[in-house]
PDB file of C-alpha atoms and ligand atoms in Angstrom:
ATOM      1  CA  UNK I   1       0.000   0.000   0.000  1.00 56.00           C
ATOM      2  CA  UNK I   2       1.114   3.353  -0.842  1.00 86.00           C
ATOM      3  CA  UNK I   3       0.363   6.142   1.775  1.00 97.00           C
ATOM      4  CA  UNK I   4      -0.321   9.742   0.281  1.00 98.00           C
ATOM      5  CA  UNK I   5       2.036  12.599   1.451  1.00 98.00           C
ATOM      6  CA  UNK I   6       1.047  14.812   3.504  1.00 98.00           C
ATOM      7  CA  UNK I   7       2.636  18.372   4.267  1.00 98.00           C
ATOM      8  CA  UNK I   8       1.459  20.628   6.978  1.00 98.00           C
ATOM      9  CA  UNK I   9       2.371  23.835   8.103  1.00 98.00           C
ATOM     10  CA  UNK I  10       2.121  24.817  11.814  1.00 98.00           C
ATOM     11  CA  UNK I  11       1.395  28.125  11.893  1.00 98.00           C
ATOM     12  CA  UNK I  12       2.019  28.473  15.829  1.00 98.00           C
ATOM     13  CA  UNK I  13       0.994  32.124  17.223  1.00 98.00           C
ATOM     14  CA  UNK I  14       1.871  33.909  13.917  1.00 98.00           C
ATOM     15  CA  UNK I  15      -0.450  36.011  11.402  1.00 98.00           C
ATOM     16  CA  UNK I  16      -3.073  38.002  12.462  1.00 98.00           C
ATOM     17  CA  UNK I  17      -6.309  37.331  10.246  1.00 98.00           C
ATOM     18  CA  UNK I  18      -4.925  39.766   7.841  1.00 98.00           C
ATOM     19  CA  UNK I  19      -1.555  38.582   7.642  1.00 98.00           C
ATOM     20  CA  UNK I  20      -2.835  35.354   7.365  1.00 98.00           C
ATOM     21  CA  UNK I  21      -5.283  35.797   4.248  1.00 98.00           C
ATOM     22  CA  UNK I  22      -2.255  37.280   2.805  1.00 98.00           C
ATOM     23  CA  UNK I  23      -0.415  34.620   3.317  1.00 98.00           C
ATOM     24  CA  UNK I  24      -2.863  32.330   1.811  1.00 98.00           C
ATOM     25  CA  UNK I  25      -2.478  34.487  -1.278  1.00 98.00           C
ATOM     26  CA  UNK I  26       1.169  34.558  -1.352  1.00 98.00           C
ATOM     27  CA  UNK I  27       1.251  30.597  -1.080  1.00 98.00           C
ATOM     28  CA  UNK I  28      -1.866  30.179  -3.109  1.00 97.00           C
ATOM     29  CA  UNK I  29       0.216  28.444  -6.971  1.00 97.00           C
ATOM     30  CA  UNK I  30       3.138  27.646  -4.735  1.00 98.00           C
ATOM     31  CA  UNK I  31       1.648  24.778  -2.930  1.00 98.00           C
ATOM     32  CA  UNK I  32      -0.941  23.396  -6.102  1.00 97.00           C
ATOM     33  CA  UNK I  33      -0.015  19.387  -5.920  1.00 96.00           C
ATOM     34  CA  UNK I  34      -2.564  17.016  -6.114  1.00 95.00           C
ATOM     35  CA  UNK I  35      -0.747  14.523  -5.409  1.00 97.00           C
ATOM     36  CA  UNK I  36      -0.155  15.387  -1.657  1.00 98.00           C
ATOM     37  CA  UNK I  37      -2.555  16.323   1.499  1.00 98.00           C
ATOM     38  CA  UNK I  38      -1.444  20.445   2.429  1.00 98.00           C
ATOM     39  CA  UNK I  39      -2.644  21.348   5.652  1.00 98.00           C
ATOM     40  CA  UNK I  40      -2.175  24.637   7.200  1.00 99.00           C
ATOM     41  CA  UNK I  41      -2.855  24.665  11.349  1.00 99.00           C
ATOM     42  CA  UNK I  42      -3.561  27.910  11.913  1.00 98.00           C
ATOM     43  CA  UNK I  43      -4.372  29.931  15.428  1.00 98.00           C
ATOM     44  CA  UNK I  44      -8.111  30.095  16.301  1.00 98.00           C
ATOM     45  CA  UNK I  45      -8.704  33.377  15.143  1.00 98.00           C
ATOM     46  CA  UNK I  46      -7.417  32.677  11.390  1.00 98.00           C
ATOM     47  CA  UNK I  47      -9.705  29.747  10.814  1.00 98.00           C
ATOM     48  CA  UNK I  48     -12.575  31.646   9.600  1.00 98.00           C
ATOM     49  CA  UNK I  49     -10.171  33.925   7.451  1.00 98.00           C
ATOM     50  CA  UNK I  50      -7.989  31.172   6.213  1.00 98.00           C
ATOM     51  CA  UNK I  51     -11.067  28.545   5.534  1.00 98.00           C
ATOM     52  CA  UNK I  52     -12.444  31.429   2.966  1.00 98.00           C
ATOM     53  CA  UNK I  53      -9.245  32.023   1.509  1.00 98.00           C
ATOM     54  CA  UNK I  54      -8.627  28.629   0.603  1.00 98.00           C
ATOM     55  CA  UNK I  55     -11.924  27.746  -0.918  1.00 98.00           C
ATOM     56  CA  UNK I  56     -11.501  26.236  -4.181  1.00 96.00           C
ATOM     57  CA  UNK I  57      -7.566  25.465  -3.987  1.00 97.00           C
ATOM     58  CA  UNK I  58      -6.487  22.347  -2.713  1.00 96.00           C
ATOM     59  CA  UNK I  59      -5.394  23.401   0.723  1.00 98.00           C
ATOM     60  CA  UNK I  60      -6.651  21.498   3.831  1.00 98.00           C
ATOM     61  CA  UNK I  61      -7.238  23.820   7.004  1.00 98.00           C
ATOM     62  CA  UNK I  62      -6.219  22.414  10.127  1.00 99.00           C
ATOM     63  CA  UNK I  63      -6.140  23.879  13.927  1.00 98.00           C
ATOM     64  CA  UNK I  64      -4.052  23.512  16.297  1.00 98.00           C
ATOM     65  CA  UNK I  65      -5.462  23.406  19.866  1.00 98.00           C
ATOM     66  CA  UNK I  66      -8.879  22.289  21.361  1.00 98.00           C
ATOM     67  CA  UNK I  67     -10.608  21.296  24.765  1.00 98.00           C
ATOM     68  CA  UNK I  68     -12.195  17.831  25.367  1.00 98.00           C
ATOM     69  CA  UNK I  69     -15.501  19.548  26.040  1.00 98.00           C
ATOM     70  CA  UNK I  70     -18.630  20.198  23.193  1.00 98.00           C
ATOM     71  CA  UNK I  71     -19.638  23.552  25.165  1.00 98.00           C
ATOM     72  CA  UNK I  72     -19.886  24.945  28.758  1.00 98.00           C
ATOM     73  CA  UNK I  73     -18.476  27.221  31.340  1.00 98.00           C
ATOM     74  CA  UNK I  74     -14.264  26.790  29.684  1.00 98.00           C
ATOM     75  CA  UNK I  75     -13.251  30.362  29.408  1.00 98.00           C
ATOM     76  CA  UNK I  76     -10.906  30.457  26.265  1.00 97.00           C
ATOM     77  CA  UNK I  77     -11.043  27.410  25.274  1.00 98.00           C
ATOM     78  CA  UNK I  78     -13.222  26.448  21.625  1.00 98.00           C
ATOM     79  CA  UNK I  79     -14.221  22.648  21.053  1.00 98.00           C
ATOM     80  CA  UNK I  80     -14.116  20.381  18.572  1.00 98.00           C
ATOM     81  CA  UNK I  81     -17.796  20.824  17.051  1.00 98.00           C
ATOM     82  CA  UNK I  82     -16.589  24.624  16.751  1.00 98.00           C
ATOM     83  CA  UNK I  83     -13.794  23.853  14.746  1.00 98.00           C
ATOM     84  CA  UNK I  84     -16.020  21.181  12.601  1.00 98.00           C
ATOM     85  CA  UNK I  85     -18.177  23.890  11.604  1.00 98.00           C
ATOM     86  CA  UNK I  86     -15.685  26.042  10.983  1.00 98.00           C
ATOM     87  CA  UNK I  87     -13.975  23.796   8.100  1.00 98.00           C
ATOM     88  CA  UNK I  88     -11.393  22.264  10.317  1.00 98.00           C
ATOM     89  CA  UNK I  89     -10.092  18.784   8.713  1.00 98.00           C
ATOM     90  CA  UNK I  90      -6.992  18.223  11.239  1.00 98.00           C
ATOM     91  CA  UNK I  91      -6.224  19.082  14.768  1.00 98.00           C
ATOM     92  CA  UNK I  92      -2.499  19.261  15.952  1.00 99.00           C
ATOM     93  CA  UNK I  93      -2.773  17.054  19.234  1.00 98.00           C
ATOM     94  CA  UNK I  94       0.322  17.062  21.778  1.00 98.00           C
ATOM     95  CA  UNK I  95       2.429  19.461  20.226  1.00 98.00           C
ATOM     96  CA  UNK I  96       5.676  19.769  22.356  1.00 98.00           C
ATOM     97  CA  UNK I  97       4.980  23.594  23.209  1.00 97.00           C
ATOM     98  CA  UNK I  98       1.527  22.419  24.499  1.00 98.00           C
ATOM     99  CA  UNK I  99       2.966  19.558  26.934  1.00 98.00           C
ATOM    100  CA  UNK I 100       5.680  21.690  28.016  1.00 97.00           C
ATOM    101  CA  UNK I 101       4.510  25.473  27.818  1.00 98.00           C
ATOM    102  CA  UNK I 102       0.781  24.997  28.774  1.00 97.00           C
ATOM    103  CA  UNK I 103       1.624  21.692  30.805  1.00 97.00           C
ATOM    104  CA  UNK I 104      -0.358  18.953  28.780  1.00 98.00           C
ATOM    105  CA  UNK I 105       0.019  15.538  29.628  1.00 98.00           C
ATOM    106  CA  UNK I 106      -0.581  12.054  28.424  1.00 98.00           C
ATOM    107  CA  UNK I 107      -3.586  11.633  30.021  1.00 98.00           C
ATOM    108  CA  UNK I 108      -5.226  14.884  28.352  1.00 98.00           C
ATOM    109  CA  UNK I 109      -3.545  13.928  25.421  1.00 98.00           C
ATOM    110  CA  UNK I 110      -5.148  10.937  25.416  1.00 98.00           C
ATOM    111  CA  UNK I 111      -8.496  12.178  25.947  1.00 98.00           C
ATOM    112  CA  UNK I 112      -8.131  14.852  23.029  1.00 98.00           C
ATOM    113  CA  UNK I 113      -7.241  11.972  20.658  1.00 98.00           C
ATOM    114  CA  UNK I 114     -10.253   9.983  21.430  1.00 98.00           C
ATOM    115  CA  UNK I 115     -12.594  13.547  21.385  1.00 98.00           C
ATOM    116  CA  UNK I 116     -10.835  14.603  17.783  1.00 98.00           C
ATOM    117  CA  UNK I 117     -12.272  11.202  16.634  1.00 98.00           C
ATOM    118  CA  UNK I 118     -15.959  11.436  17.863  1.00 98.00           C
ATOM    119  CA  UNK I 119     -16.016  14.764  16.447  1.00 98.00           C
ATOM    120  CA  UNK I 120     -14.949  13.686  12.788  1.00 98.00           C
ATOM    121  CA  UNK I 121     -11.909  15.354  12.974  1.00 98.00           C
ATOM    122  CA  UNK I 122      -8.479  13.976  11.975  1.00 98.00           C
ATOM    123  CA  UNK I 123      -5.162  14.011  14.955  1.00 98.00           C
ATOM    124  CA  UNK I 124      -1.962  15.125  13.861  1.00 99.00           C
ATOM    125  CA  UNK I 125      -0.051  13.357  17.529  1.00 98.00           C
ATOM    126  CA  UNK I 126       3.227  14.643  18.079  1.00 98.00           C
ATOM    127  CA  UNK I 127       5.721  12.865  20.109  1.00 98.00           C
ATOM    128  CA  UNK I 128       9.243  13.412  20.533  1.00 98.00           C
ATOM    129  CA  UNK I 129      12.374  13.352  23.084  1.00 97.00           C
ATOM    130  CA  UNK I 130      14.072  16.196  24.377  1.00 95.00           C
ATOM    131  CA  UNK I 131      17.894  16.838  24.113  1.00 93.00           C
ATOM    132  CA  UNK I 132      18.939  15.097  27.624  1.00 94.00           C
ATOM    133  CA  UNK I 133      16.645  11.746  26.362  1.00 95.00           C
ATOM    134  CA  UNK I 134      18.191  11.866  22.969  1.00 94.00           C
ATOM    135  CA  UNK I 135      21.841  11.798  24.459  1.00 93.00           C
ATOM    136  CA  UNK I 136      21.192   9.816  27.460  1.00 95.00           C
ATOM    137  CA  UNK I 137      20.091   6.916  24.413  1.00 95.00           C
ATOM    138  CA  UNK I 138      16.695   6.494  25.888  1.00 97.00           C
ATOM    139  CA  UNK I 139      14.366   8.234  23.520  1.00 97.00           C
ATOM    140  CA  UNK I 140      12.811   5.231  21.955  1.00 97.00           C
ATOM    141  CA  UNK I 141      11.334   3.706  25.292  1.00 97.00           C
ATOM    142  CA  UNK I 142      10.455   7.724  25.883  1.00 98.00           C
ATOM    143  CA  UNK I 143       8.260   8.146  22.570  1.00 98.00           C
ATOM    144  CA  UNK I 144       6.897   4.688  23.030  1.00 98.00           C
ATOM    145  CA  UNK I 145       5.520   5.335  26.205  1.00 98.00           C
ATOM    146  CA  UNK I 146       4.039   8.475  24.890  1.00 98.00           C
ATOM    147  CA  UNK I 147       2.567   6.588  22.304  1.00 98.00           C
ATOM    148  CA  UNK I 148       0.983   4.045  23.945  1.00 98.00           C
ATOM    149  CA  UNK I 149      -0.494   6.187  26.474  1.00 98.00           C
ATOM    150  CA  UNK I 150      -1.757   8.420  23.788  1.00 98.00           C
ATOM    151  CA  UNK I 151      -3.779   6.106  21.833  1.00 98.00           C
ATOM    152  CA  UNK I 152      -5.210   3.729  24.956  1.00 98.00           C
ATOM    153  CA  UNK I 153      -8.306   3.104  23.996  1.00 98.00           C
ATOM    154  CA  UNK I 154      -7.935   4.764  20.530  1.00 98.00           C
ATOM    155  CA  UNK I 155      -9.255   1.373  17.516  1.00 98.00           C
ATOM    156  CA  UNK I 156      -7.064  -0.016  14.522  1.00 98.00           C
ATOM    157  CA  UNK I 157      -9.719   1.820  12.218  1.00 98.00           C
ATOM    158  CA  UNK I 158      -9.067   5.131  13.563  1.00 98.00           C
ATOM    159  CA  UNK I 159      -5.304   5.056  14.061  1.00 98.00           C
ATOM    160  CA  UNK I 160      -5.464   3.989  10.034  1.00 98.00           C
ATOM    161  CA  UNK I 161      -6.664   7.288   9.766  1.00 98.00           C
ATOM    162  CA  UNK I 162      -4.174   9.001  12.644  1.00 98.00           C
ATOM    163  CA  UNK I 163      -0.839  10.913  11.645  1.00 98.00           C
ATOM    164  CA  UNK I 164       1.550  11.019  13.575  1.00 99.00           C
ATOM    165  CA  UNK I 165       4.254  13.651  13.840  1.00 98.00           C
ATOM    166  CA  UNK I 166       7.766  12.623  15.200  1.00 98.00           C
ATOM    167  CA  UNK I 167       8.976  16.253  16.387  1.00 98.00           C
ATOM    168  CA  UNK I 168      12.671  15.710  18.550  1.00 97.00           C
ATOM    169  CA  UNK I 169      12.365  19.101  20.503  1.00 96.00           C
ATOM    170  CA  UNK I 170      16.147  19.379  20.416  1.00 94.00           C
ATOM    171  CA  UNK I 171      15.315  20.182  16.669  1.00 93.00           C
ATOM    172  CA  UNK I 172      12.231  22.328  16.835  1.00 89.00           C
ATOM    173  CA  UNK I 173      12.523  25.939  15.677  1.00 82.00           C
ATOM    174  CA  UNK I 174      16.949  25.805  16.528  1.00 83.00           C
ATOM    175  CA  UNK I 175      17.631  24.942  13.023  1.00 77.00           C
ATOM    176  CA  UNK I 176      19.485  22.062  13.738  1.00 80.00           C
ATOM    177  CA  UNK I 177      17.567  18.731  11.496  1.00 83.00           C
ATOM    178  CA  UNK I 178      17.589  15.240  12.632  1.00 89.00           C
ATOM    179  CA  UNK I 179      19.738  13.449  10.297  1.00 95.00           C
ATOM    180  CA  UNK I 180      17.382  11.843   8.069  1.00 97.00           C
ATOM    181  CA  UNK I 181      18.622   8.499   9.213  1.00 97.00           C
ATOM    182  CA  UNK I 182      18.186   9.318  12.902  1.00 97.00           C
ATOM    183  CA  UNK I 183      14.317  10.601  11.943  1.00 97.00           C
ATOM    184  CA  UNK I 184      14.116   7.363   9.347  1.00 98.00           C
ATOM    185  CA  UNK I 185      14.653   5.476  12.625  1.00 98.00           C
ATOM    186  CA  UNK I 186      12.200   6.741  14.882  1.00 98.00           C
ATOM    187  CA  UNK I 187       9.267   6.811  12.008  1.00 98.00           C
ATOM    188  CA  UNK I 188      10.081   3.162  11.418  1.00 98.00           C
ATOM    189  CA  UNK I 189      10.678   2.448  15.296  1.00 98.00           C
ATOM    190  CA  UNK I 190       6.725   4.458  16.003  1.00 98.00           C
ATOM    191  CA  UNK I 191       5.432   2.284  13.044  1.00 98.00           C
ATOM    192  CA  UNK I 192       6.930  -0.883  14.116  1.00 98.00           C
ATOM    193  CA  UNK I 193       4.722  -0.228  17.508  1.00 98.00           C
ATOM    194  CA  UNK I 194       1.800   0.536  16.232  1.00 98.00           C
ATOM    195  CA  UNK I 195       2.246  -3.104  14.350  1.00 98.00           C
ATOM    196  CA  UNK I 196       2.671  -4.324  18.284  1.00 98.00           C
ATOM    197  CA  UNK I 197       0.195  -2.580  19.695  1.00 98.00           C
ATOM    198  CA  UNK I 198      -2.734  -3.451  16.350  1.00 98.00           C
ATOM    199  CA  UNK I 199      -1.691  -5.344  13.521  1.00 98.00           C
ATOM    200  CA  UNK I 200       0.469  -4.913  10.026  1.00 98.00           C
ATOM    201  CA  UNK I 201      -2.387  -3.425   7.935  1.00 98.00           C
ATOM    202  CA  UNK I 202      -2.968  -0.758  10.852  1.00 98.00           C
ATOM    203  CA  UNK I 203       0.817   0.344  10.336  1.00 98.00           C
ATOM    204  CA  UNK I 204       0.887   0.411   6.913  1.00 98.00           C
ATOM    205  CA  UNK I 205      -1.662   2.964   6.600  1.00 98.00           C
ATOM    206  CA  UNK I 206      -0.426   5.338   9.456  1.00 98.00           C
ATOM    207  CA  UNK I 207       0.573   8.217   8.737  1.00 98.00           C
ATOM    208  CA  UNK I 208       4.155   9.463  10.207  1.00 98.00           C
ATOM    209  CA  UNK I 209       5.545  12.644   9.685  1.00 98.00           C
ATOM    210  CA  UNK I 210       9.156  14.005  10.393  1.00 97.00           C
ATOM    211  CA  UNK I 211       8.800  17.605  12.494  1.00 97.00           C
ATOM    212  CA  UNK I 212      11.879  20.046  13.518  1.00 96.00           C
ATOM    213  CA  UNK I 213      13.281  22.589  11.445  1.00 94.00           C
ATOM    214  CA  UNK I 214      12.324  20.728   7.613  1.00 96.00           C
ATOM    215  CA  UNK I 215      13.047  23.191   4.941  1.00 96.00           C
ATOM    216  CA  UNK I 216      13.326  23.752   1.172  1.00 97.00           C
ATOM    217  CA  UNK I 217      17.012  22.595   1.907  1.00 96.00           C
ATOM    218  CA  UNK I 218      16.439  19.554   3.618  1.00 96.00           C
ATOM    219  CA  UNK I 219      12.632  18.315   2.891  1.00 97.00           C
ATOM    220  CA  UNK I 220      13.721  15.957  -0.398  1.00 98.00           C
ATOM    221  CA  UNK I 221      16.103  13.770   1.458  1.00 98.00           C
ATOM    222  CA  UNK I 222      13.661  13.325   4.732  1.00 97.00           C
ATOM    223  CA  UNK I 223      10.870  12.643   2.569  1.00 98.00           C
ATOM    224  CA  UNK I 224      12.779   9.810   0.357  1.00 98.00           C
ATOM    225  CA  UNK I 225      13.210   7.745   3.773  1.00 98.00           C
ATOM    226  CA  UNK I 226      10.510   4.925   3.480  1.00 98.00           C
ATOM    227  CA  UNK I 227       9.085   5.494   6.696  1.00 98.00           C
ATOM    228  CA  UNK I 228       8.878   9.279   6.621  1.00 98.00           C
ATOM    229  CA  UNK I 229       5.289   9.663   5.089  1.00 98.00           C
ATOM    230  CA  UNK I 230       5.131  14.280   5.552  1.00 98.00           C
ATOM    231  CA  UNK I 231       6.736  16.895   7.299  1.00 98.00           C
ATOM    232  CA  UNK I 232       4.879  19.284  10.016  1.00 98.00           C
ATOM    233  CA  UNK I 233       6.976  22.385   9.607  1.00 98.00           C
ATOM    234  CA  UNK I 234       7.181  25.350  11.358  1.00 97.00           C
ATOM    235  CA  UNK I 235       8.504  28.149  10.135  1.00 97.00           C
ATOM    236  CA  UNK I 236       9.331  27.587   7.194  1.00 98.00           C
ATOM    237  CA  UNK I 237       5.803  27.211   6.712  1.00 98.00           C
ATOM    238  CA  UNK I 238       5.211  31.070   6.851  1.00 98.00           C
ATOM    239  CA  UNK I 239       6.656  32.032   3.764  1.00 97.00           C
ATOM    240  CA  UNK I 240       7.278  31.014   0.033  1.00 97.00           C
ATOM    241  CA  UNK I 241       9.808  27.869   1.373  1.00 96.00           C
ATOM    242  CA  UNK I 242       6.576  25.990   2.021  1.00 98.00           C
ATOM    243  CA  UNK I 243       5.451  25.414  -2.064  1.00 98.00           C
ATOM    244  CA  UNK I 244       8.961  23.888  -2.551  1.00 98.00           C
ATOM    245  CA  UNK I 245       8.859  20.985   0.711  1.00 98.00           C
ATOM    246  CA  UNK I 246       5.194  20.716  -0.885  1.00 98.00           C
ATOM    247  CA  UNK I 247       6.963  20.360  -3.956  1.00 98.00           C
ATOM    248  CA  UNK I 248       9.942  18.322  -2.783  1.00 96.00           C
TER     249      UNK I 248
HETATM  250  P1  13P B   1      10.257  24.324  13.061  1.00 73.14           P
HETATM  251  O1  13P B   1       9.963  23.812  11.666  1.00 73.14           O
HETATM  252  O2  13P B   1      10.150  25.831  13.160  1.00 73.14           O
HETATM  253  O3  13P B   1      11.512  23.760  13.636  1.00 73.14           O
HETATM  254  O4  13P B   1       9.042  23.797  13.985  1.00 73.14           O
HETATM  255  C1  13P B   1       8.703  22.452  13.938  1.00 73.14           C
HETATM  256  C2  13P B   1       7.424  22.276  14.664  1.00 73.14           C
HETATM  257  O5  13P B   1       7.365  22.405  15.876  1.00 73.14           O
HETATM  258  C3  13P B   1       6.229  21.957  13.876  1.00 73.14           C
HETATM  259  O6  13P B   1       5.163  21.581  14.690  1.00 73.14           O
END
């Protein structure tokens, strides 16, 4: 089975709604390829904007933060039927900034997995080891635990629809890439548990994406590693750089 590409940009707290629609514009015959799933995750108050401004291209909106509730007394917080209505497709689900910034943890995680499911909306999970775990050697049991925990509960059909993003944080916005053998190893490492944990057909069709300063530069050689289905890229996302990993 081949798996379709997907490439999507994580906007993070950048653009204002104006900013963003241009951005949209400036991107618009940069990132035409049919043959690959674009997302753009963009900050809650973009999606409206950026929904519109994509209508009739082929770009997929994504966001990139929710709360496990439908409605109620959550000051700040939108849910998951919001962002359905909006036009939201994907929903970036333990980003390393959320666990660590904002204090997310599995158990949340977990929760927003099984919620971004029910509400017919697609997870982008991120995992990933920090600089101390990646030289100390133990990073694989690290991002299988976070794995595991992540998707208790969580059915072979759905996680054949899942992505999942393998972000190292010791390479997220520093400009220093995993090698793409060291990120060819984790993708096949993630893939090889979610054989363990369901079966072979359920980790064929899983998505896994490579996260962590991916560029024009770099994209082509991450993205010829079997294992290495997409990229979710940061900021190179925010300008013209995009249409050419897209592209890669
Ligand atoms: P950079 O591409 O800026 O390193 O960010 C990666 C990332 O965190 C995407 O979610």
């Amino acid at each position: 089975m081949s798996r379709r590409r997907i490439i999507a940009g994580n906007w993070k707290m950048n653009k204002t709604p104006s900013e963003a629609v241009a951005l949209c514009a400036e991107l618009k015959d940069l990132v035409k390829n049919d043959a690959v799933d674009v997302v753009y995750c963009v900050p809650a108050i973009d999606i409206v904007p950026v929904v519109e401004a994509v209508k009739g291209t082929n770009v997929i909106v994504g966001a990139e933060n929710f709360y496990i509730e439908d409605k109620g007394a959550f000051t700040g917080e939108i849910s998951a039927p919001m962002l359905k209505d909006a036009g939201v497709t994907y929903i970036i689900i333990g980003h390393s900034e959320r666990r660590d910034i904002f204090g997310e943890n599995d158990i949340l995680i977990n929760a927003k997995v099984k919620k971004a499911f029910a509400s017919g909306l697609k997870p982008i999970l991120c995992c990933g080891e920090s600089l101390a775990l990646r030289k100390a050697g133990t990073y694989a049991e690290w991002i299988r635990r976070q794995i595991t925990w992540d998707l208790s509960g969580v059915t072979a059909d759905q996680v054949k629809e899942l992505v999942i993003a393998y972000e190292p944080i010791w390479a997220i916005g520093t400009g220093e890439t995993a090698t793409a053998d060291q990120a060819q190893e984790v993708c096949k490492m993630i893939r090889d548990l979610i054989a363990e944990l369901y079966d072979a057909a359920t980790a064929e069709a899983v998505r896994i994406q490579y996260g962590g300063a991916m560029n024009a530069g770099n994209a082509a050689e991450l993205l010829s590693k079997p294992d290495i289905d997409g990229g979710l890229i940061g900021g190179a996302s925010l300008k013209a750089d995009f249409g050419q990993i897209v592209n890669a």
